[in-house]
mmCIF file with all atom_site columns, C-alpha atoms in Angstrom:
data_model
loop_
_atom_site.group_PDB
_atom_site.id
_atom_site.type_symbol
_atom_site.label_atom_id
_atom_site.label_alt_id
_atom_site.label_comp_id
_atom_site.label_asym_id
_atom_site.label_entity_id
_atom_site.label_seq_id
_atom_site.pdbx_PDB_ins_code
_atom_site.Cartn_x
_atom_site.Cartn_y
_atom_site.Cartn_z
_atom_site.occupancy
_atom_site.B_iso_or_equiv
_atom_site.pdbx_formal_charge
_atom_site.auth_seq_id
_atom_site.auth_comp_id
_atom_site.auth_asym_id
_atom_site.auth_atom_id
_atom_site.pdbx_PDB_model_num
ATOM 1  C CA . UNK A 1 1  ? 78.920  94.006  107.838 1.00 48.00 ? 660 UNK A CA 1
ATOM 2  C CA . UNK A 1 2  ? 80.089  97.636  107.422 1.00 62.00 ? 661 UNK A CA 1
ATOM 3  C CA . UNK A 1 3  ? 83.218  98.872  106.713 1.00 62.00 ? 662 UNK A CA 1
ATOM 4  C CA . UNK A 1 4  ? 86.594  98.356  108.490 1.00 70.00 ? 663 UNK A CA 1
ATOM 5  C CA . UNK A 1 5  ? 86.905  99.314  112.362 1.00 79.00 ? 664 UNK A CA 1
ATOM 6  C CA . UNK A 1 6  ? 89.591  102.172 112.695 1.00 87.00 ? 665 UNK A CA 1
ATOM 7  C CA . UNK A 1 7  ? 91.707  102.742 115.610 1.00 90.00 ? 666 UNK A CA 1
ATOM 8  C CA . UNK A 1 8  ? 93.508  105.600 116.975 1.00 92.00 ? 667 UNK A CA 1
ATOM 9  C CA . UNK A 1 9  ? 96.866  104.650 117.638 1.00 94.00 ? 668 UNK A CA 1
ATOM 10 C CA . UNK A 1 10 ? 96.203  106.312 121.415 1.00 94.00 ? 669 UNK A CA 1
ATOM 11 C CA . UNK A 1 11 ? 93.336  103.798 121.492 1.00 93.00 ? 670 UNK A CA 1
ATOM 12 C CA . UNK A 1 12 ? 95.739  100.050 120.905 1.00 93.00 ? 671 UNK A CA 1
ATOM 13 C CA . UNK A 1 13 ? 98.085  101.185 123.201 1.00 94.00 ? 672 UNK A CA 1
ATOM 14 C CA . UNK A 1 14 ? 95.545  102.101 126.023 1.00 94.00 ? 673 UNK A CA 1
ATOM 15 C CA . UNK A 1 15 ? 93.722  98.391  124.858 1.00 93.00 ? 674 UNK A CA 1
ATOM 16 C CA . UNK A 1 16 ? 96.834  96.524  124.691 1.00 94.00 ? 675 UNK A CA 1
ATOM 17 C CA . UNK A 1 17 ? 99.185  98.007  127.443 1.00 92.00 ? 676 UNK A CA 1
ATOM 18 C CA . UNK A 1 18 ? 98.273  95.702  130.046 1.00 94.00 ? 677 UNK A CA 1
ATOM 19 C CA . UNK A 1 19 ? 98.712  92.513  128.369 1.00 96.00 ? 678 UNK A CA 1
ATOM 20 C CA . UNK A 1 20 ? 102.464 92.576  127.835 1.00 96.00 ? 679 UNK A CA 1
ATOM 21 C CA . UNK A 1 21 ? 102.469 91.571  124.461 1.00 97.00 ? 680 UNK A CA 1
ATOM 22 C CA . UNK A 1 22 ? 105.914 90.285  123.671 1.00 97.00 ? 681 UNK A CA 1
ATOM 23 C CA . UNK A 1 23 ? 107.458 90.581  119.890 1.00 96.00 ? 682 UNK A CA 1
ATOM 24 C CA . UNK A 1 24 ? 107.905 87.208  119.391 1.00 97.00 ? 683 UNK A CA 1
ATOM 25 C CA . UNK A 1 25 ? 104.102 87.076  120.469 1.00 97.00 ? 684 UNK A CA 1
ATOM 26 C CA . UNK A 1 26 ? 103.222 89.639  118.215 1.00 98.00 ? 685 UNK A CA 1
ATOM 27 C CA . UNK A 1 27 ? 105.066 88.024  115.414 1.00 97.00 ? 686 UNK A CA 1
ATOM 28 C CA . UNK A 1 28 ? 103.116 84.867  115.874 1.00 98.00 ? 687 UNK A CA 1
ATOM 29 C CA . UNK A 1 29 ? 100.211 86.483  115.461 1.00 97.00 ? 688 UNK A CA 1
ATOM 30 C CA . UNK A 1 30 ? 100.588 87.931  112.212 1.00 98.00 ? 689 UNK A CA 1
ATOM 31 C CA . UNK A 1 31 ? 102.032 84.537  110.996 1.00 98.00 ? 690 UNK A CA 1
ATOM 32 C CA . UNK A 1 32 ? 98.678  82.888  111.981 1.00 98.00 ? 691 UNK A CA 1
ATOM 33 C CA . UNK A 1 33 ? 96.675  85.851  110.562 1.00 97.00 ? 692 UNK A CA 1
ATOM 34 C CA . UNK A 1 34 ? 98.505  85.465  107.216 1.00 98.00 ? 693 UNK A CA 1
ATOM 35 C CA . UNK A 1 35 ? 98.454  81.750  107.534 1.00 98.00 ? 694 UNK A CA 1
ATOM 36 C CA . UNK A 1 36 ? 94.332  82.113  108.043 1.00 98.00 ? 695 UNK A CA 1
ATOM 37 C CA . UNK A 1 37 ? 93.736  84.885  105.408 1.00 97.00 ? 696 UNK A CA 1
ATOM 38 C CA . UNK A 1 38 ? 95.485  83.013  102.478 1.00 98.00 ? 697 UNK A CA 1
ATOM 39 C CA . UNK A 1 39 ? 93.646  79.501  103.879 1.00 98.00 ? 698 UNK A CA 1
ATOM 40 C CA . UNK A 1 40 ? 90.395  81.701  102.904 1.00 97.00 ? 699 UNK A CA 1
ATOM 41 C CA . UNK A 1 41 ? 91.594  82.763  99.490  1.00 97.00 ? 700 UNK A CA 1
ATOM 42 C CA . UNK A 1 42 ? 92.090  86.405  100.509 1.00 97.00 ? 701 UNK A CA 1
ATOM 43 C CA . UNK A 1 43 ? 93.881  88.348  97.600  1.00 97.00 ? 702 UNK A CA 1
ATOM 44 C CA . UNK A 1 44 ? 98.030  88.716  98.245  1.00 97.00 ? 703 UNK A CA 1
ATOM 45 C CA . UNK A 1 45 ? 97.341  92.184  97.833  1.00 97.00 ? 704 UNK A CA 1
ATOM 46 C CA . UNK A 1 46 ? 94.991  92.858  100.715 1.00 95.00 ? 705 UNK A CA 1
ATOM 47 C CA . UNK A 1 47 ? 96.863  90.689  103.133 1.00 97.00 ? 706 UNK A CA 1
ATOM 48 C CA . UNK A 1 48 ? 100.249 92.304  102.335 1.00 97.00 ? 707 UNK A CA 1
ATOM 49 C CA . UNK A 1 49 ? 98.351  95.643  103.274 1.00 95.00 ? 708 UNK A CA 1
ATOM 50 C CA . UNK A 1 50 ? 96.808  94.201  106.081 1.00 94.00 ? 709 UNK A CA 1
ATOM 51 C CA . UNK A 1 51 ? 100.074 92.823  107.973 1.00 96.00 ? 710 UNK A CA 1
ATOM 52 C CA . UNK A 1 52 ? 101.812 96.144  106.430 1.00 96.00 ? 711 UNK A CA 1
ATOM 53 C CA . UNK A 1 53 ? 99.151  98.001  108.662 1.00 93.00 ? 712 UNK A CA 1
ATOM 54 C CA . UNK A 1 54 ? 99.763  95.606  111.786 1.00 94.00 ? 713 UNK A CA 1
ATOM 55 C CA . UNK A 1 55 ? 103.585 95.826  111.521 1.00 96.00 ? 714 UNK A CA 1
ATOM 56 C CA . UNK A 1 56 ? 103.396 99.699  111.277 1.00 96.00 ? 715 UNK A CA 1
ATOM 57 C CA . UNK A 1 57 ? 101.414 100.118 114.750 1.00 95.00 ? 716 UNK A CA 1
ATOM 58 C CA . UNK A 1 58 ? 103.375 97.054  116.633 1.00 96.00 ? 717 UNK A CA 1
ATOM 59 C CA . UNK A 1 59 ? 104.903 100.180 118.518 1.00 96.00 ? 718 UNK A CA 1
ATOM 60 C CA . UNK A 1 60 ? 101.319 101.178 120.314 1.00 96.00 ? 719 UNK A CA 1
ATOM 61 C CA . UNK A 1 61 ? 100.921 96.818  120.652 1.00 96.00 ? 720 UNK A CA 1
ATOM 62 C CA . UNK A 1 62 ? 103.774 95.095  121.769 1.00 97.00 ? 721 UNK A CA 1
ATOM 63 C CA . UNK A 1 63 ? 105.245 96.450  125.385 1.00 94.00 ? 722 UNK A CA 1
ATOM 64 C CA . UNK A 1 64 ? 108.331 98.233  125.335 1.00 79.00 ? 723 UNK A CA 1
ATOM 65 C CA . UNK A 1 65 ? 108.631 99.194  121.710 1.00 49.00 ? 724 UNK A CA 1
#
């Protein structure tokens, strides 16, 4: 499968700008996507990085942050 996709920040907020992703939207995601990673067995580890990452770059995601 390759390696991990990387994103310029420039590059979420152009692909997300439009949808008017709310916080409490954004927050539901990540609860699902840590909900779904430790319902696969995914170390603690690399899912604390992984919503660490998501969390960090909410501000080129979510509108008006």
């Amino acid at each position: 499968m390759g390696g991990p996709t990387n994103y310029s920040n420039e590059a979420l907020k152009r692909m997300h700008g439009h949808l008017r992703i709310s916080t409490a939207q954004f927050e539901e995601l990540i609860d699902i996507l840590v909900e779904t990673l430790e319902d696969f067995d995914v170390e603690q580890q690399d899912i604390e990085i992984t919503k660490k990452d998501m969390t960090d770059r909410s501000q080129y995601i979510v509108a008006n942050s």
